[in-house]
Amino acid sequence: MKNLFFINIVLFLFSFCCYSQEIDVIENYKGKSFLNSIDISKLTKDCEKTDNFWHITNTEREEILERCPINQMASYFNNLYEIIRNNIVIYDVNDLKLTINKKIYNKTVNNKIYPVKELNLSIFHKGNFKDKITLANSSYDVEGYYWLSNQYYYISPSKDVYLLLVKDIDTSVKPIFWKHYQIDEKDLQFQLKELLIDEGYKYQIIYPYKFEILEGTLEKSKYNIDKLKTCYQEKYSTNCSIDSYRYYHNLLSQKIISLKNKKTNFNESIEKIDKQINEICLLIPAPNYYETEEFTYNITKCLVEQLNKKIKTIDQILLG
């Protein structure tokens, strides 16, 4: 019996060691480590071209382009599309295998054909497919404005995968979103841990509980209160939807203070309510491409509806 107990402990420790070790991805396919932590506001500023960009000297233009780290990564990823033929195994240890698959296809818009290049990262366990995410892609967006879209990545030794989607237009290179995934070797899934959105408004999600507006929180909204009370219901009015969330969140915070001043038995804090509400709304699937506008609408609509429920509950207490 003692020997069996000892064997079980050894097997547990061995299993823990195997599943907690770092991964050593083939160097050529790791991506760029710059992406593991970004200041999205600074990145936006560094990658913005001046108004007179096309009227200055070539040397001055080069200096502006070199200031943007995204420009420094572009050639590396362009080369990846060339050297990866179809499937390539980048890690294969203890029944866990990671592969990168290249996909090239065409999309047709207004009877015109536009090429799309894509790299996907897949998890296999004991030869069985488990999960997949898009690592990188390159294509022209021609359905709205005309710009070049690129997604870049980094796979770290700690099993973290970082993605950055940007659009390259005439005036600048603009980040759209940044994602942080973690490879969960127990569930054999890519678990989304963090999401940053930058589409004229900037906000951060840390799963499963945190939603935070990064810029403009203290600014006065350009919308009047009557508009803020309804604009979260209007699809694609995303700037107003963000302001609507801020309005109702501030209103709820004020009512909680009123309850405390009234010395009621209500003992929930705004932090506790935020956690409850966010856990519900952050179940909405994150955007994979340019669905950021629709995603922001869905998230803010859910959050505002939940905030309103709490506000109505507190109003009843205050009137009681």
XYZ file of C-alpha atoms in Angstrom:
320
model
C 0.000 0.000 0.000
C 2.852 2.384 0.887
C 4.561 1.596 -2.416
C 1.354 2.330 -4.325
C 0.969 5.644 -2.467
C 4.559 6.549 -3.328
C 4.038 5.689 -7.015
C 0.919 7.911 -7.158
C 2.873 10.856 -5.724
C 5.663 10.362 -8.262
C 3.153 10.207 -11.124
C 1.427 13.374 -9.881
C 4.718 15.272 -9.641
C 5.764 14.043 -13.073
C 2.425 15.117 -14.555
C 2.668 18.542 -12.887
C 6.197 18.978 -14.218
C 5.214 18.058 -17.764
C 2.171 20.313 -17.874
C 3.793 23.325 -16.217
C 7.019 23.396 -18.192
C 7.781 26.123 -20.675
C 7.475 25.404 -24.374
C 10.377 25.835 -26.757
C 8.858 26.815 -30.092
C 11.139 26.710 -33.138
C 12.861 30.108 -33.202
C 11.914 31.060 -36.768
C 8.201 30.813 -35.975
C 7.887 32.515 -32.577
C 6.853 35.898 -33.982
C 7.948 39.205 -32.423
C 8.320 39.561 -28.637
C 7.451 43.276 -28.835
C 3.806 42.163 -28.907
C 3.755 40.617 -25.422
C 3.002 43.994 -23.840
C 1.973 47.148 -25.657
C 0.915 50.660 -24.763
C -1.825 51.060 -27.331
C -1.984 54.862 -26.970
C 1.766 55.241 -27.482
C 1.685 52.806 -30.389
C -1.049 54.841 -32.078
C 0.971 58.028 -31.640
C 4.285 56.497 -32.800
C 2.695 55.074 -35.943
C 0.847 58.225 -37.025
C 2.238 60.059 -40.040
C 2.444 63.832 -40.093
C 0.033 65.890 -42.223
C 2.896 66.911 -44.504
C 4.299 63.366 -44.811
C 4.267 63.407 -48.615
C 5.835 66.874 -48.802
C 8.958 66.261 -46.713
C 12.281 64.696 -47.725
C 12.818 60.954 -48.098
C 15.152 60.986 -45.079
C 12.484 62.636 -42.913
C 9.884 60.131 -44.097
C 12.207 57.237 -43.217
C 12.684 58.619 -39.716
C 8.914 58.782 -39.194
C 8.426 55.226 -40.507
C 11.239 53.842 -38.327
C 9.607 55.341 -35.236
C 6.710 52.909 -35.679
C 7.604 49.392 -34.415
C 4.884 47.856 -36.571
C 6.793 48.916 -39.691
C 9.870 47.116 -38.363
C 7.941 43.831 -38.055
C 6.293 43.799 -41.471
C 9.142 42.204 -43.438
C 9.497 39.378 -40.890
C 5.860 38.356 -41.307
C 5.911 38.819 -45.081
C 8.798 36.344 -45.134
C 6.839 33.881 -42.974
C 4.133 33.642 -45.621
C 6.846 32.652 -48.092
C 8.737 30.041 -46.027
C 5.669 28.241 -44.633
C 4.374 25.998 -47.364
C 1.364 24.205 -45.904
C 1.612 22.745 -42.380
C 4.634 23.030 -40.118
C 5.101 21.540 -36.634
C 6.594 24.155 -34.299
C 6.377 22.161 -31.034
C 5.941 18.442 -30.322
C 6.565 17.248 -26.726
C 4.654 14.885 -24.368
C 1.707 14.299 -26.717
C 1.201 18.071 -27.189
C 1.736 19.309 -30.715
C 1.441 22.853 -32.075
C 1.237 23.400 -35.809
C 1.037 26.430 -38.082
C -1.064 26.082 -41.195
C -0.931 28.535 -44.103
C -4.114 29.316 -45.989
C -4.303 31.457 -49.123
C -7.651 32.251 -50.681
C -9.514 34.979 -52.564
C -12.446 37.108 -51.541
C -14.677 38.757 -54.119
C -16.058 42.252 -53.536
C -18.017 44.082 -56.266
C -16.878 41.522 -58.845
C -13.206 42.140 -57.994
C -10.930 39.479 -56.515
C -8.659 40.274 -53.566
C -6.104 37.790 -52.141
C -6.033 36.851 -48.445
C -3.042 35.272 -46.677
C -3.577 33.600 -43.316
C -1.613 31.616 -40.706
C -3.500 29.474 -38.180
C -2.141 27.947 -34.964
C -3.607 24.563 -33.966
C -3.386 22.378 -30.861
C -3.180 18.597 -31.257
C -3.091 16.083 -28.417
C -2.129 12.475 -29.133
C -2.773 13.197 -32.795
C -6.285 14.583 -32.228
C -7.187 18.165 -33.187
C -8.355 20.244 -30.190
C -8.447 23.988 -30.979
C -7.355 26.671 -33.445
C -6.845 30.451 -33.642
C -5.812 32.777 -36.457
C -2.229 33.852 -35.780
C -1.610 36.195 -38.682
C -3.375 37.453 -41.775
C -2.903 39.981 -44.531
C -5.556 41.355 -46.858
C -7.086 44.521 -48.251
C -10.313 45.781 -46.766
C -12.308 47.192 -49.648
C -15.836 47.048 -48.303
C -15.528 50.307 -46.376
C -12.417 52.395 -46.707
C -9.508 50.982 -48.690
C -6.683 49.871 -46.394
C -4.231 47.035 -45.870
C -5.052 44.845 -42.884
C -2.334 42.889 -41.079
C -2.367 40.738 -37.969
C 0.915 39.915 -36.198
C 1.754 37.508 -33.349
C 4.184 36.299 -30.696
C 4.280 32.857 -29.012
C 6.118 33.035 -25.684
C 7.882 30.191 -23.807
C 5.258 30.541 -21.034
C 2.519 29.295 -23.422
C 1.121 32.787 -24.033
C 0.071 33.912 -27.509
C -0.207 37.626 -28.319
C -1.987 39.015 -31.394
C -2.102 42.533 -32.827
C -4.448 43.520 -35.656
C -3.643 46.781 -37.455
C -4.829 48.675 -40.505
C -2.357 50.457 -42.749
C -3.935 53.451 -44.441
C -2.408 56.402 -46.233
C -2.143 58.576 -43.137
C -0.863 56.044 -40.576
C -0.734 52.504 -39.215
C -3.528 52.121 -36.664
C -3.998 49.318 -34.102
C -7.469 47.762 -34.037
C -7.164 45.204 -31.274
C -4.588 43.355 -29.175
C -5.284 39.940 -27.691
C -3.569 37.766 -25.119
C -4.320 34.042 -25.209
C -2.922 31.309 -23.007
C -2.511 27.703 -24.090
C -4.370 25.655 -21.494
C -2.714 22.235 -21.532
C -5.368 20.779 -19.236
C -8.390 21.746 -21.347
C -6.307 21.813 -24.562
C -7.809 25.153 -25.577
C -6.669 28.679 -26.327
C -8.016 30.686 -23.382
C -8.528 34.408 -24.036
C -7.097 36.353 -21.081
C -6.996 39.981 -22.239
C -8.434 42.143 -25.012
C -7.631 45.752 -25.943
C -9.836 47.589 -28.451
C -8.817 50.816 -30.209
C -11.345 52.157 -32.693
C -11.526 55.846 -31.824
C -12.337 54.717 -28.272
C -10.034 52.549 -26.188
C -11.083 49.964 -23.649
C -9.622 46.901 -21.983
C -11.114 43.572 -20.965
C -9.379 41.211 -18.547
C -11.369 37.994 -18.475
C -13.594 37.044 -16.800
C -14.412 40.092 -14.634
C -12.863 43.397 -15.737
C -14.133 45.958 -18.261
C -12.346 49.320 -18.258
C -12.438 52.367 -20.535
C -8.837 53.490 -20.985
C -9.348 56.977 -22.378
C -12.006 59.644 -22.012
C -13.403 58.397 -18.689
C -13.276 61.855 -17.140
C -14.233 63.785 -20.255
C -17.671 65.301 -20.657
C -19.727 63.493 -23.276
C -20.695 65.365 -26.415
C -24.146 63.732 -26.206
C -26.985 65.119 -24.088
C -28.490 63.000 -21.324
C -31.652 62.115 -23.274
C -29.459 60.727 -26.037
C -27.251 58.805 -23.591
C -30.332 57.108 -22.158
C -31.179 55.512 -25.503
C -28.127 55.389 -27.779
C -26.885 52.059 -26.414
C -29.950 50.614 -28.164
C -28.763 51.914 -31.548
C -26.523 49.486 -33.374
C -23.177 50.859 -34.572
C -23.450 54.146 -32.666
C -20.398 52.933 -30.792
C -18.991 56.202 -29.425
C -22.377 57.024 -27.955
C -22.689 53.463 -26.626
C -19.410 53.878 -24.723
C -20.609 57.205 -23.295
C -23.953 55.633 -22.412
C -22.156 52.966 -20.389
C -20.135 55.655 -18.609
C -23.293 57.636 -17.852
C -25.160 54.702 -16.279
C -22.065 53.471 -14.435
C -21.574 56.921 -12.880
C -25.286 57.083 -12.046
C -25.139 53.711 -10.290
C -22.057 54.805 -8.317
C -23.889 57.940 -7.134
C -26.931 55.953 -6.046
C -24.772 53.532 -4.066
C -23.291 56.524 -2.211
C -26.834 57.780 -1.529
C -27.742 54.394 -0.060
C -24.725 54.429 2.225
C -25.581 57.955 3.382
C -29.096 56.745 4.130
C -27.568 53.918 6.203
C -29.583 51.126 4.636
C -28.760 47.417 4.809
C -27.537 47.492 1.218
C -23.898 46.311 1.416
C -22.865 45.886 -2.226
C -20.011 48.027 -3.526
C -19.636 49.284 -7.090
C -16.624 46.947 -7.422
C -18.702 43.941 -6.412
C -21.538 44.901 -8.774
C -19.066 45.488 -11.619
C -17.685 41.996 -11.143
C -21.179 40.458 -11.214
C -22.261 42.399 -14.293
C -19.018 41.927 -16.200
C -19.045 38.189 -15.610
C -22.396 38.039 -17.416
C -21.578 40.315 -20.350
C -17.995 39.243 -21.010
C -19.292 35.872 -22.169
C -19.978 37.570 -25.531
C -17.431 36.148 -28.034
C -14.492 38.463 -28.817
C -14.028 39.816 -32.362
C -11.796 37.859 -34.737
C -11.491 40.468 -37.451
C -13.218 43.800 -38.053
C -16.268 42.972 -35.946
C -15.061 45.403 -33.259
C -17.922 47.832 -33.854
C -20.579 45.143 -33.458
C -18.718 43.658 -30.478
C -18.574 47.050 -28.716
C -22.284 47.548 -29.334
C -23.144 44.097 -27.917
C -20.918 44.508 -24.868
C -22.111 48.011 -23.950
C -25.763 47.117 -24.546
C -25.465 44.148 -22.194
C -23.592 46.179 -19.561
C -26.077 49.069 -19.650
C -29.054 46.731 -19.380
C -27.493 45.092 -16.315
C -26.631 48.494 -14.802
C -30.228 49.626 -15.311
C -31.513 46.592 -13.427
C -29.305 47.477 -10.468
C -30.335 51.142 -10.614
C -34.038 50.207 -10.513
C -33.418 47.931 -7.513
C -31.620 50.723 -5.645
C -34.323 53.252 -6.546
C -36.922 50.996 -4.883
C -34.778 50.837 -1.744
C -34.336 54.614 -1.687
C -38.101 55.138 -2.022
C -38.887 52.556 0.668
